[in-house]
Coordinates of C-alpha atoms and ligand atoms in Angstrom, one line a residue:
X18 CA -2.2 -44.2 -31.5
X19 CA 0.1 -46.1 -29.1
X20 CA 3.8 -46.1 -28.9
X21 CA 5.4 -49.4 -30.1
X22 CA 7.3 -50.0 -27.0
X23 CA 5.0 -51.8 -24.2
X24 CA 7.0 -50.1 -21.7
X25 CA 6.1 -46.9 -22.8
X26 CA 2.8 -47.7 -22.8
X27 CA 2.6 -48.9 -19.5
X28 CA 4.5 -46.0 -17.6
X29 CA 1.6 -44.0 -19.6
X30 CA -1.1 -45.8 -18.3
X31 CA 0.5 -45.5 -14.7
X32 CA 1.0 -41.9 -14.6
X33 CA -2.4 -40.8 -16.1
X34 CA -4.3 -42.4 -12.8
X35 CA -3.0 -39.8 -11.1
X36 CA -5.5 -36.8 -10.6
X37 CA -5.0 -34.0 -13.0
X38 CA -2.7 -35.8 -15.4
X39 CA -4.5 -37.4 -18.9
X40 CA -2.8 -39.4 -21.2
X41 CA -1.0 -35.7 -23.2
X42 CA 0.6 -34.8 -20.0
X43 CA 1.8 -38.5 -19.2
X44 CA 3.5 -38.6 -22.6
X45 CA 5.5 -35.2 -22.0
X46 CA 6.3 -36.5 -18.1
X47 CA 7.7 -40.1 -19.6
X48 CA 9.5 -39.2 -22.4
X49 CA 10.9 -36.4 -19.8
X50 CA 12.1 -39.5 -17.3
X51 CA 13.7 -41.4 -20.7
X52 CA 16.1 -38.5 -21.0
X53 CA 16.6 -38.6 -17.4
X54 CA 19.9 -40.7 -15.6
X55 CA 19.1 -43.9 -14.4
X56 CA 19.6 -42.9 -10.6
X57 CA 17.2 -39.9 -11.4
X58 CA 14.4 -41.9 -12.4
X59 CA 15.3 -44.9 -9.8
X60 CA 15.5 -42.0 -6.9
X61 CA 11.9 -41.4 -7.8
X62 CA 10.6 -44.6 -7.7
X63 CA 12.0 -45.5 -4.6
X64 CA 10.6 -42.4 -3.2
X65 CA 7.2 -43.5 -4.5
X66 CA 7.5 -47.3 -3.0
X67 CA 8.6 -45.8 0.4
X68 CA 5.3 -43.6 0.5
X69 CA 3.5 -46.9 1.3
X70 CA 6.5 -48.6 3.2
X71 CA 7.2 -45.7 6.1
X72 CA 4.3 -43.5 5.6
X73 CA 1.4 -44.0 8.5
X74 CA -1.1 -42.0 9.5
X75 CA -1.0 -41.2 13.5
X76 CA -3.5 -43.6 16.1
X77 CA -4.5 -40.0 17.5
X78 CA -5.0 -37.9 14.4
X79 CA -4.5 -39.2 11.8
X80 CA -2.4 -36.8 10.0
X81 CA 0.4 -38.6 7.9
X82 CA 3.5 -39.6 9.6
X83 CA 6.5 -41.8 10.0
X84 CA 6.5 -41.8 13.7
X85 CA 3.4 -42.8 16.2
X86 CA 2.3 -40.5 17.1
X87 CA 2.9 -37.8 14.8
X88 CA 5.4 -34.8 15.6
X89 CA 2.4 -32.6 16.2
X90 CA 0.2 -35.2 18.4
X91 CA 4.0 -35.5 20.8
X92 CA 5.2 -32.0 20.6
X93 CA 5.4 -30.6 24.1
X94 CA 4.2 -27.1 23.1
X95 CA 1.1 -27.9 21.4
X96 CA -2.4 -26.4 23.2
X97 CA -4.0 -29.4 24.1
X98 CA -7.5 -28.1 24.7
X99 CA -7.5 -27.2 21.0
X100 CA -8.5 -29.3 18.4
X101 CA -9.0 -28.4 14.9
X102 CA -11.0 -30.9 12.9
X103 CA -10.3 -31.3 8.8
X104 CA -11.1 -33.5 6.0
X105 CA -7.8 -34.1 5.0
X106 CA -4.0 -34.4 5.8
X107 CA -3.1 -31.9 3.3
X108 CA -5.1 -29.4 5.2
X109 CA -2.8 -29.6 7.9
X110 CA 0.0 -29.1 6.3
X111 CA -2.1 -25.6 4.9
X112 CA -3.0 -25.0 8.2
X113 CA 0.4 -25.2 9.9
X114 CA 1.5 -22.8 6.9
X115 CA -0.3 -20.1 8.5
X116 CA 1.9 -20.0 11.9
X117 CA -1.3 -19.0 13.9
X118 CA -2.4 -22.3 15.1
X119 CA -1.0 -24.3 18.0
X120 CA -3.3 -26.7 19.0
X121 CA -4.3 -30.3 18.2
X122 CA -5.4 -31.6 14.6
X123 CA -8.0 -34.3 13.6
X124 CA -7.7 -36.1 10.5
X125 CA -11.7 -36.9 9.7
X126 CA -10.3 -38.9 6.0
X127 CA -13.5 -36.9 3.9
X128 CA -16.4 -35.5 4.6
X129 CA -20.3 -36.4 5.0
X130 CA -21.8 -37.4 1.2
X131 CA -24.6 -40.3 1.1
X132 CA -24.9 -39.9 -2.7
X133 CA -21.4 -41.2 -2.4
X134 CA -22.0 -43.5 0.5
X135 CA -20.2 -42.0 2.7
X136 CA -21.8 -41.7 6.4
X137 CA -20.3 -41.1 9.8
X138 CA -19.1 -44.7 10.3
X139 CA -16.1 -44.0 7.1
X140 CA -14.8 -41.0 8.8
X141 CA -12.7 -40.8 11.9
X142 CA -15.6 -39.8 13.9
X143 CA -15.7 -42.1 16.7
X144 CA -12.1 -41.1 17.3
X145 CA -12.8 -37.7 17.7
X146 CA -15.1 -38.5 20.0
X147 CA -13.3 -40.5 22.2
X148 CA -10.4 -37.6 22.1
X149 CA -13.3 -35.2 23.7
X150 CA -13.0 -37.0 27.0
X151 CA -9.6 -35.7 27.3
X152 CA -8.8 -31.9 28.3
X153 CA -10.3 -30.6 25.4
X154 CA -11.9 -27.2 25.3
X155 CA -12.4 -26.2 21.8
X156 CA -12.9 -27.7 18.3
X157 CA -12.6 -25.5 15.2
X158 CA -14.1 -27.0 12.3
X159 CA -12.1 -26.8 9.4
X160 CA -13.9 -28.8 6.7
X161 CA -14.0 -27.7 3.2
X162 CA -16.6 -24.6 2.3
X163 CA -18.8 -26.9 0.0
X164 CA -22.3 -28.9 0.7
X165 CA -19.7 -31.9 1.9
X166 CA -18.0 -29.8 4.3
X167 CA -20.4 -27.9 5.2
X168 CA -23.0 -30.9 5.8
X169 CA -19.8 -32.3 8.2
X170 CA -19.4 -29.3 10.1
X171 CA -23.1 -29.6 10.7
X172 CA -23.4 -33.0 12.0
X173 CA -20.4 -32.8 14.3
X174 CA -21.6 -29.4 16.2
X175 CA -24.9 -31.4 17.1
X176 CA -22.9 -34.0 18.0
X177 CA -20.5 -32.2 20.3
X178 CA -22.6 -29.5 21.7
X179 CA -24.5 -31.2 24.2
X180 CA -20.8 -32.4 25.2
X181 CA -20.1 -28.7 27.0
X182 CA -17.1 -28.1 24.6
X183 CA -16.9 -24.5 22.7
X184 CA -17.5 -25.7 19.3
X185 CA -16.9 -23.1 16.6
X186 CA -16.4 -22.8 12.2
X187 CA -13.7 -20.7 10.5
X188 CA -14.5 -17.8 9.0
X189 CA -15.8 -18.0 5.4
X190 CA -13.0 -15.6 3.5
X191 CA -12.4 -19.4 1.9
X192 CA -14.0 -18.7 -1.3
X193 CA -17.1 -21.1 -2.0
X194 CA -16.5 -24.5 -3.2
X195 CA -12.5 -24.2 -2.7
X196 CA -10.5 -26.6 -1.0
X197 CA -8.5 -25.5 1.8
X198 CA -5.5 -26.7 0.5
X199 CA -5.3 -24.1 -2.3
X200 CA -6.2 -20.9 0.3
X201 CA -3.5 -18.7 0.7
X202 CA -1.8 -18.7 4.5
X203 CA -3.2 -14.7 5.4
X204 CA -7.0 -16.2 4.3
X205 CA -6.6 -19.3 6.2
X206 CA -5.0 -17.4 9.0
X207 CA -7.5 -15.2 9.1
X208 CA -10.4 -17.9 8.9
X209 CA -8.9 -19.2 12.1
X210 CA -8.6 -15.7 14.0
X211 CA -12.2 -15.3 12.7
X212 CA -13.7 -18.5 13.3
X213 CA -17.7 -18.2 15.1
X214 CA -19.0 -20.4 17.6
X215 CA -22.1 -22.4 16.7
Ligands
LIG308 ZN1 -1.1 -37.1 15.4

């Protein structure tokens, strides 16, 4: 059954591409916006154009910013020998949550998974491995705890190792097949304190 006004329709379509959402929950969320003022709904689309007009992701990291480079990439008390390697820029934003790390972030943009074609050449690899020439000591590896992830962390501690840099995973108290985003900050905090050296 579709609704009789195109426009309807179309704001449906829209809004169940997004993950999570099917076609029920699009319904509730437009006919929720139709009952909404007009600067409520035009507030939100502007803030959904400007994600792809000022949002970047940072030359060094790339985590997701507005500035180049990013707040974390400039800030002055940062521990630059640090750097703490994830799939994605969410995870960042998890990790930062915890308060217990201070040093550097790299933004890989996925993980390792040739069924899906994706090899070292579609993640940030070669970035990272130009940042190692700097005065970096350590890389965590913070990749997600399923085959992907774990397949990733792999493949960049025999790349790094024979570099001389202390190369180490967080702890596993990230249940199985989670993402990091969704780990509370005490588990993720503690995955960090708890991390082991390959
Ligand atoms: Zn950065």
């Amino acid at each position: 059954m579709k609704y009789s006004s195109e426009t309807v329709e179309k704001a449906i379509h829209e809004l169940s591409k997004l993950p999570g959402i099917g076609r029920k929950m699009a319904q509730r969320h437009v006919f929720f916006l139709l009952k909404q003022s007009e600067s409520q709904v035009k507030q939100l689309a502007e803030s959904l154009v400007d994600l792809k007009l000022k949002v970047i992701h940072c030359s060094i990291c790339f985590n997701v910013t507005e500035s180049d480079p990013c707040k974390i990439c400039a800030g002055e008390t940062r521990d630059r020998t640090m750097i703490c390697v994830v799939e994605e820029a969410n995870d960042v934003l998890a990790l930062e949550k915890t308060g217990e790390y201070k040093g550097l972030y790299h933004v890989l943009g996925g993980a390792l998974s040739p069924l899906d074609g994706i090899g070292p050449d579609n993640l940030h690899v070669r970035e990272l491995l130009l940042r190692l020439e700097e005065a970096v000591q350590e890389i965590i590896i913070a990749t997600n705890p399923n085959t992907e992830g774990e397949a990733t962390a792999l493949y960049l501690s025999k790349l790094i190792k024979p570099m001389n840099i202390r190369i180490s995973r967080i702890a596993r108290g990230i249940p199985v097949g989670a993402d990091l985003e969704y780990a509370d900050e005490v588990t993720l905090a503690r995955a960090i304190e708890g991390r082991r050296e390959y």
